[in-house]
GROMACS .gro file of C-alpha atoms in nm:
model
  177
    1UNK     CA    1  -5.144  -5.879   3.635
    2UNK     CA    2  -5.367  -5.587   3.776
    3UNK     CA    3  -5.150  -5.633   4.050
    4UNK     CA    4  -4.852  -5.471   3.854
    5UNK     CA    5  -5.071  -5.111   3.880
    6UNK     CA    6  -5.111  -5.147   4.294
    7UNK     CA    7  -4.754  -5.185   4.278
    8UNK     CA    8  -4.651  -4.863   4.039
    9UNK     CA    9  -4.912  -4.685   4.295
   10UNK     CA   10  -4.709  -4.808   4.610
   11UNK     CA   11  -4.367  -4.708   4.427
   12UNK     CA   12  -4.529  -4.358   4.325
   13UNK     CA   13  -4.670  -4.322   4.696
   14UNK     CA   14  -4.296  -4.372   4.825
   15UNK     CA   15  -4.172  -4.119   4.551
   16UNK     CA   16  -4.407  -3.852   4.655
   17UNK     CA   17  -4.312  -3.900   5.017
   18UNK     CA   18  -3.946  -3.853   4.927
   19UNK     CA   19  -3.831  -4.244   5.019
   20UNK     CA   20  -3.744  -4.313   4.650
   21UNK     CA   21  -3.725  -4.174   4.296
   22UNK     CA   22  -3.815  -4.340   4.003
   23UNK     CA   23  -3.497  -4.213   3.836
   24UNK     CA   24  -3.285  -4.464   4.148
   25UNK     CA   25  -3.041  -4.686   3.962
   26UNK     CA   26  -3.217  -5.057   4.118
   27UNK     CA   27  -2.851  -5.113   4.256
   28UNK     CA   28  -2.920  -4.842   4.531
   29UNK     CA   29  -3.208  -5.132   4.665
   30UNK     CA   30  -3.092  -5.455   4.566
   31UNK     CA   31  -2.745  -5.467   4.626
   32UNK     CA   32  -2.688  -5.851   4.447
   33UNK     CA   33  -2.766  -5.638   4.125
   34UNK     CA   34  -2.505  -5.729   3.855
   35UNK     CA   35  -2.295  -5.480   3.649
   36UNK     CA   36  -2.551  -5.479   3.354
   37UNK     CA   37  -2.806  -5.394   3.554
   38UNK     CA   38  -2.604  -5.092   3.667
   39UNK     CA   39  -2.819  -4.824   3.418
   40UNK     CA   40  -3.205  -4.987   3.499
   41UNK     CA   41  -3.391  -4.796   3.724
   42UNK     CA   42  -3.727  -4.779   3.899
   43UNK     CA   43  -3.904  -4.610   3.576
   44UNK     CA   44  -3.734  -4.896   3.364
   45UNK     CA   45  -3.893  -5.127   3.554
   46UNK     CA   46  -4.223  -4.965   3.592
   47UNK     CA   47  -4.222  -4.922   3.236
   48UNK     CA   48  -4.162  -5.257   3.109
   49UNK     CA   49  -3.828  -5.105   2.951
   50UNK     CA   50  -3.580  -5.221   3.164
   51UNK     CA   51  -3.445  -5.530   2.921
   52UNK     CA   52  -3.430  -5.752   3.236
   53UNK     CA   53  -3.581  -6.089   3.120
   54UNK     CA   54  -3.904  -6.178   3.255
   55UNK     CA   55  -3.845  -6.506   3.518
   56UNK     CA   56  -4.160  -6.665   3.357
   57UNK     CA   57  -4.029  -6.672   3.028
   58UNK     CA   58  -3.760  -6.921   3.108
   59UNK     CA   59  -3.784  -7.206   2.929
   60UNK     CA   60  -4.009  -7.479   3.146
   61UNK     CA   61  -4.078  -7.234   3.415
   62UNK     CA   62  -4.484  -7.249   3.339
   63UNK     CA   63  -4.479  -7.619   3.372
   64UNK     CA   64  -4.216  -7.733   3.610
   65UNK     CA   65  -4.228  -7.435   3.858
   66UNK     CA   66  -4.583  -7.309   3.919
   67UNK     CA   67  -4.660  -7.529   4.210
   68UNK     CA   68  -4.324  -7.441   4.406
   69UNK     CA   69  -4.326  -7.175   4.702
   70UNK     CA   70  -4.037  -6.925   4.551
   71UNK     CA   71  -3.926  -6.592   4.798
   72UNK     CA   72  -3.902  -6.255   4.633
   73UNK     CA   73  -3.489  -6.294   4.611
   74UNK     CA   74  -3.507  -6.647   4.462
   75UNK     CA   75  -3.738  -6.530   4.151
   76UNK     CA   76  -3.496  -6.265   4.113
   77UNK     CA   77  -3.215  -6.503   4.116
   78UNK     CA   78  -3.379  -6.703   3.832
   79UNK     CA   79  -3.282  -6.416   3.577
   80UNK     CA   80  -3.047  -6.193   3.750
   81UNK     CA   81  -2.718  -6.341   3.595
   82UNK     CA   82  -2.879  -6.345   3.243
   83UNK     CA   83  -2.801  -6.099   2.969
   84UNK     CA   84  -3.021  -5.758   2.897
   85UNK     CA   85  -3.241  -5.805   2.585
   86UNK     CA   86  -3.181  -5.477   2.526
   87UNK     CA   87  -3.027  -5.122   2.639
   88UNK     CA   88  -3.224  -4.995   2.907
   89UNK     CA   89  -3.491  -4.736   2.765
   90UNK     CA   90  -3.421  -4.878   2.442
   91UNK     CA   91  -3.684  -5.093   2.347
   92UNK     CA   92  -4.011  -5.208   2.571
   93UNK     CA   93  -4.096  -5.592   2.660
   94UNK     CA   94  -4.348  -5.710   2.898
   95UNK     CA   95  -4.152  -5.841   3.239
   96UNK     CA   96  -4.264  -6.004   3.528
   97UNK     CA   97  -3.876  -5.951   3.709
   98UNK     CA   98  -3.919  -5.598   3.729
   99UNK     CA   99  -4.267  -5.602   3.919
  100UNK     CA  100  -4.054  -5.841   4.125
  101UNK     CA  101  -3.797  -5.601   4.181
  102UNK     CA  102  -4.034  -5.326   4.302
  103UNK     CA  103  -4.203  -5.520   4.527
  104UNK     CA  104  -3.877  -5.619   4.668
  105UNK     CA  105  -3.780  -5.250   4.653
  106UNK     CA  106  -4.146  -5.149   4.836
  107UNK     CA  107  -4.029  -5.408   5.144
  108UNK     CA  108  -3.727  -5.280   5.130
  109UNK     CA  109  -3.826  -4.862   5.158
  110UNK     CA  110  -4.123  -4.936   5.339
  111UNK     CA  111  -3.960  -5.166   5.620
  112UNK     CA  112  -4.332  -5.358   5.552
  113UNK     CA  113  -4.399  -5.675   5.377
  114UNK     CA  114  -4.544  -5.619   5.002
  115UNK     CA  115  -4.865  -5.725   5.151
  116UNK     CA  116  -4.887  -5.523   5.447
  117UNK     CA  117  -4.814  -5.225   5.282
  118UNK     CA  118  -5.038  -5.272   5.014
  119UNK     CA  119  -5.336  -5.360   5.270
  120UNK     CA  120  -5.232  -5.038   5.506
  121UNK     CA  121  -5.144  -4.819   5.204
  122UNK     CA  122  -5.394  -4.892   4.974
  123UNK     CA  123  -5.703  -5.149   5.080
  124UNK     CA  124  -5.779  -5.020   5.395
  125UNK     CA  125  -5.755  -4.610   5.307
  126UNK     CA  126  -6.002  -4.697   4.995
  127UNK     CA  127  -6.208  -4.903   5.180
  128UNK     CA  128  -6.158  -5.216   4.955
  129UNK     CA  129  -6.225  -5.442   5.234
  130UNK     CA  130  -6.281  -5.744   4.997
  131UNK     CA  131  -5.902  -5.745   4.825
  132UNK     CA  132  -5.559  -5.841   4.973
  133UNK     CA  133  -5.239  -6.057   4.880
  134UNK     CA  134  -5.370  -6.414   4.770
  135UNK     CA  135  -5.233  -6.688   4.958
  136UNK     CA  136  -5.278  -7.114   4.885
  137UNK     CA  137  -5.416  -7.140   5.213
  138UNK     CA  138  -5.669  -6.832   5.316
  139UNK     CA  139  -5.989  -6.940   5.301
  140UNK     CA  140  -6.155  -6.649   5.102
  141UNK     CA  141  -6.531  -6.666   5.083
  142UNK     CA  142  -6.676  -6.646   4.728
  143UNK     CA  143  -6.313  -6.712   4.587
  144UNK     CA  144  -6.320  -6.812   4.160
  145UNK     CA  145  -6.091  -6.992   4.021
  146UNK     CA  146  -6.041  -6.961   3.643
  147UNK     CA  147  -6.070  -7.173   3.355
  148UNK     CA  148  -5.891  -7.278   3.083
  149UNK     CA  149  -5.954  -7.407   2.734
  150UNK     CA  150  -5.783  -7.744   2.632
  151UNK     CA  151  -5.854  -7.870   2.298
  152UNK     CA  152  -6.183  -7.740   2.307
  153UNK     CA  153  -6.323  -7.833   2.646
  154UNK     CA  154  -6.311  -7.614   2.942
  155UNK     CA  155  -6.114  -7.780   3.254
  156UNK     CA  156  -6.001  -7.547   3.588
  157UNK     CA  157  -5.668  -7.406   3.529
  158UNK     CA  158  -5.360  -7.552   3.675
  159UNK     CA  159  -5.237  -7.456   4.012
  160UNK     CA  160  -5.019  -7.171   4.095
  161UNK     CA  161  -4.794  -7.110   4.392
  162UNK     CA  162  -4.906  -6.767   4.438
  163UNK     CA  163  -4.559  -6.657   4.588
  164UNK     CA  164  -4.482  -6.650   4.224
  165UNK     CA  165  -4.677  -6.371   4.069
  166UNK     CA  166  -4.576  -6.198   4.403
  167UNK     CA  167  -4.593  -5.800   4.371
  168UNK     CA  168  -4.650  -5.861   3.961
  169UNK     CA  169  -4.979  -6.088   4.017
  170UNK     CA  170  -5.089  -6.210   4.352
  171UNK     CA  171  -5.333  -5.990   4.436
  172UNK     CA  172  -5.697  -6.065   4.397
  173UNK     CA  173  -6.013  -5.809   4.413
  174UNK     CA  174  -6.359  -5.797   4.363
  175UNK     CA  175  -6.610  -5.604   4.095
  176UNK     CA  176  -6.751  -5.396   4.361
  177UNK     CA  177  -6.392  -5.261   4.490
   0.00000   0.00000   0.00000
């Protein structure tokens, strides 16, 4: 999820260069946006406050979608016809779906893929020339891989299509950038 702050600094970089504000209603960049999402804007989402649910919090998502290839429009179809949890600005809730949503609103403004821009925007200016958008089949030299804990022994956590975390997770980085 320390993708989620490259992505509030890409949004913020296309705010102070006049292509967006973070008070735009969604609806002016995703035009399949339904009625209720009508008051949510880019701050909402930023903030975790937009009371859009969050697409991995579907019931079975975490087991019976992780390993399936998913485009930035199809996660956002997996909650968009769903009800708010709540008034937008109301109340805050961790979500996934809106970090979608700005990355889909980044490719959108920018005219660039999430990863492009985030590699010509960010990565390259700063130097960071060991971080970039994960992808199944890059061969990245020194890559980890986590670990999980299942009734008390470690095994290597499951695999994850990493078109799913998208502009909310599939970035990856190391110490020394």
């Amino acid at each position: 999820s320390i993708t989620k702050q490259f992505t509030s600094a890409s949004i913020m970089q296309l705010a102070e260069q006049g292509k967006l504000s973070v008070d735009d209603p969604i609806s002016k960049y995703y035009d399949k946006a339904p009625a209720a999402w009508s008051k949510v804007t880019l701050k909402h989402l930023l903030t975790h406050r937009s009371g859009i649910p969050s697409y991995t919090d579907q019931p079975g998502f975490m087991v019976n979608k992780v390993m399936i290839d998913l485009t930035p429009d199809q996660l956002i179809e997996l909650t968009r016809d769903l009800p708010l949890q709540f008034e937008p600005g109301s109340s805050y809730r961790y979500d996934n779906s809106g970090y979608i949503l700005l990355g889909y609103v980044i490719e959108k403004v920018s005219g660039h893929k999430y990863a492009d821009y985030v590699q010509e925007h960010i990565f390259t200016p700063l130097g960071m020339r060991h971080s970039g958008y994960d992808t199944a089949s890059a061969i990245i030299p020194n890559r980890a891989t986590g670990y999980t804990l299942h009734a008390g022994q470690w095994r290597n956590s499951a695999f994850i299509a990493m078109t799913l975390p998208y502009a909310a997770g599939s970035l990856y980085s190391t110490i020394d950038d």
